[in-house]
């Protein structure tokens, strides 16, 4: 539509070319005397040539995947093009007048459906180009496919924010590092490539990713035996882990004054509050690497203040970098520790290179009683996970940026049981609402006994198909029952939105109430989804679908606002539910497993109750029977004192970070 603002008239102007429907905002520019409109949708840039009356669609390298609306577009004095995503994120599109544009991620923005903006072509852009970050290389679950004689296909997640502004952008290169014969790569310049090995033996393949300024690499250790690829191993973490750690670091570095080199950390931020480090109940302790700002190869350990001489190493070499085993976002579990443990941490300074000097979280164990850690960076009002920053040198520069990590204390909640003494010392729920209730269904199945009730909150699937029977539906809401690979999210705090979101991303729907009715039976083969023999969690999405929840996980609450409002998922893991309350009761005799589901959250906030129906804790809103050898997995006693393995043992290489002239922690 062409509008004449002087005459208040308009006319429709036809354009030929692809349909640009869904482009939410346009920018007008004159280029060499001709007029053009530019707008983005999904991963494409649409270009309207006003003079020619045509529309062209051009793929844009590095725009995020998925269906995305860019509700705001901008230009500036330099003729640059910027777009803002409704899902969050502002991008500059380089070379937007060419056939090979690429996007550069500049900064985060809020998720919104009301995204708009305006251009100021006579001024410079107010957007500041951030510091270039190295690309990331990750191998997600299912990224390796083994097939054929001495062959496998590796599909990596290789990503970059698009910087620097000059150059051709991200370049991927595979190479052979070790093995009996050179490895053959079908696509050595792609993230996904097939590898062929001419002999059995041990191989190392390396993937390099370069943005033209920074290079990262990841080594893959491959075992070929009996003319078959048996094992592909790497220390690579997921891209989500890396982003999570970088977001933490962006907050921490402001508190450490990293933009002002030489500024000492304030006294009130140093030290720690002892009560924050005492486990109030049995809990798993998870450590996340955030930053390594020192020149030493420090060894990180933990100990209990009750037994300070018993020190357990977490990472032998706390060196973070694209070429080292540890990356920002790498995690380690200390195992499940008993309630009352007064948790403490310390460093062996340069321990990976033979150093013997130690610094401790407890100042009274340090020379002259010096405080060598800072755990009060965000003040008393901060209620997030614990973050501990160490100064690794006694009487050093006191910047406290040498070893920085997050500490998550994740309680292990046992939930409730239907029968007495299934949980020692606790009476059972004894839910019984007549013919369609829990007790009557269990009795009809011959499973109304404490001897077959299980406290397993995750389950090991068999290597064969199972039958899922929809036995009872008393819910007023439709729901979607899903399974997800627990090992992919076991390192996350189950009470966090991050856990719920990532579990939903990888979940597989096994029974949708919209498509099935009580009495129906379905077959589910775990091997078709790569889940044979895997430990899985269960997730039910009341009055919602998994894909709808994932469009905006922040939007959905546990109760919703009224009976018909969409909700967030509920889980078989008690710690993932609001208030750490059970939403499923399970009984199993090894061949038959019964799920008794409560579809309304059982948690009520006393001072500010959320709108929506209150749970009756009947656990008979849906009753589902799974026929097949499924085993409940105990998340408690068998995990005491079992930390994760240390991938840094024996690492003596470089971290892969380009040296900088100035010592400024970025």
PDB file of N, CA and C in Angstrom, residues 233 343 345 482 583:
ATOM      1  N   UNK A 233      33.626 -40.692  22.236  1.00  0.00           N
ATOM      2  CA  UNK A 233      33.616 -39.933  23.482  1.00  0.00           C
ATOM      3  C   UNK A 233      34.147 -38.523  23.249  1.00  0.00           C
ATOM      4  N   UNK A 343      29.194 -27.414  54.212  1.00  0.00           N
ATOM      5  CA  UNK A 343      29.959 -27.535  52.978  1.00  0.00           C
ATOM      6  C   UNK A 343      31.015 -26.439  52.876  1.00  0.00           C
ATOM      7  N   UNK A 345      34.840 -25.243  50.454  1.00  0.00           N
ATOM      8  CA  UNK A 345      35.636 -25.444  49.251  1.00  0.00           C
ATOM      9  C   UNK A 345      37.023 -24.838  49.432  1.00  0.00           C
ATOM     10  N   UNK A 482       4.372 -37.631  28.718  1.00  0.00           N
ATOM     11  CA  UNK A 482       5.622 -37.714  27.964  1.00  0.00           C
ATOM     12  C   UNK A 482       6.699 -38.396  28.799  1.00  0.00           C
ATOM     13  N   UNK A 583       3.188 -35.606  42.462  1.00  0.00           N
ATOM     14  CA  UNK A 583       2.031 -35.527  41.567  1.00  0.00           C
ATOM     15  C   UNK A 583       1.705 -36.890  40.968  1.00  0.00           C
TER      16      UNK A 583
END
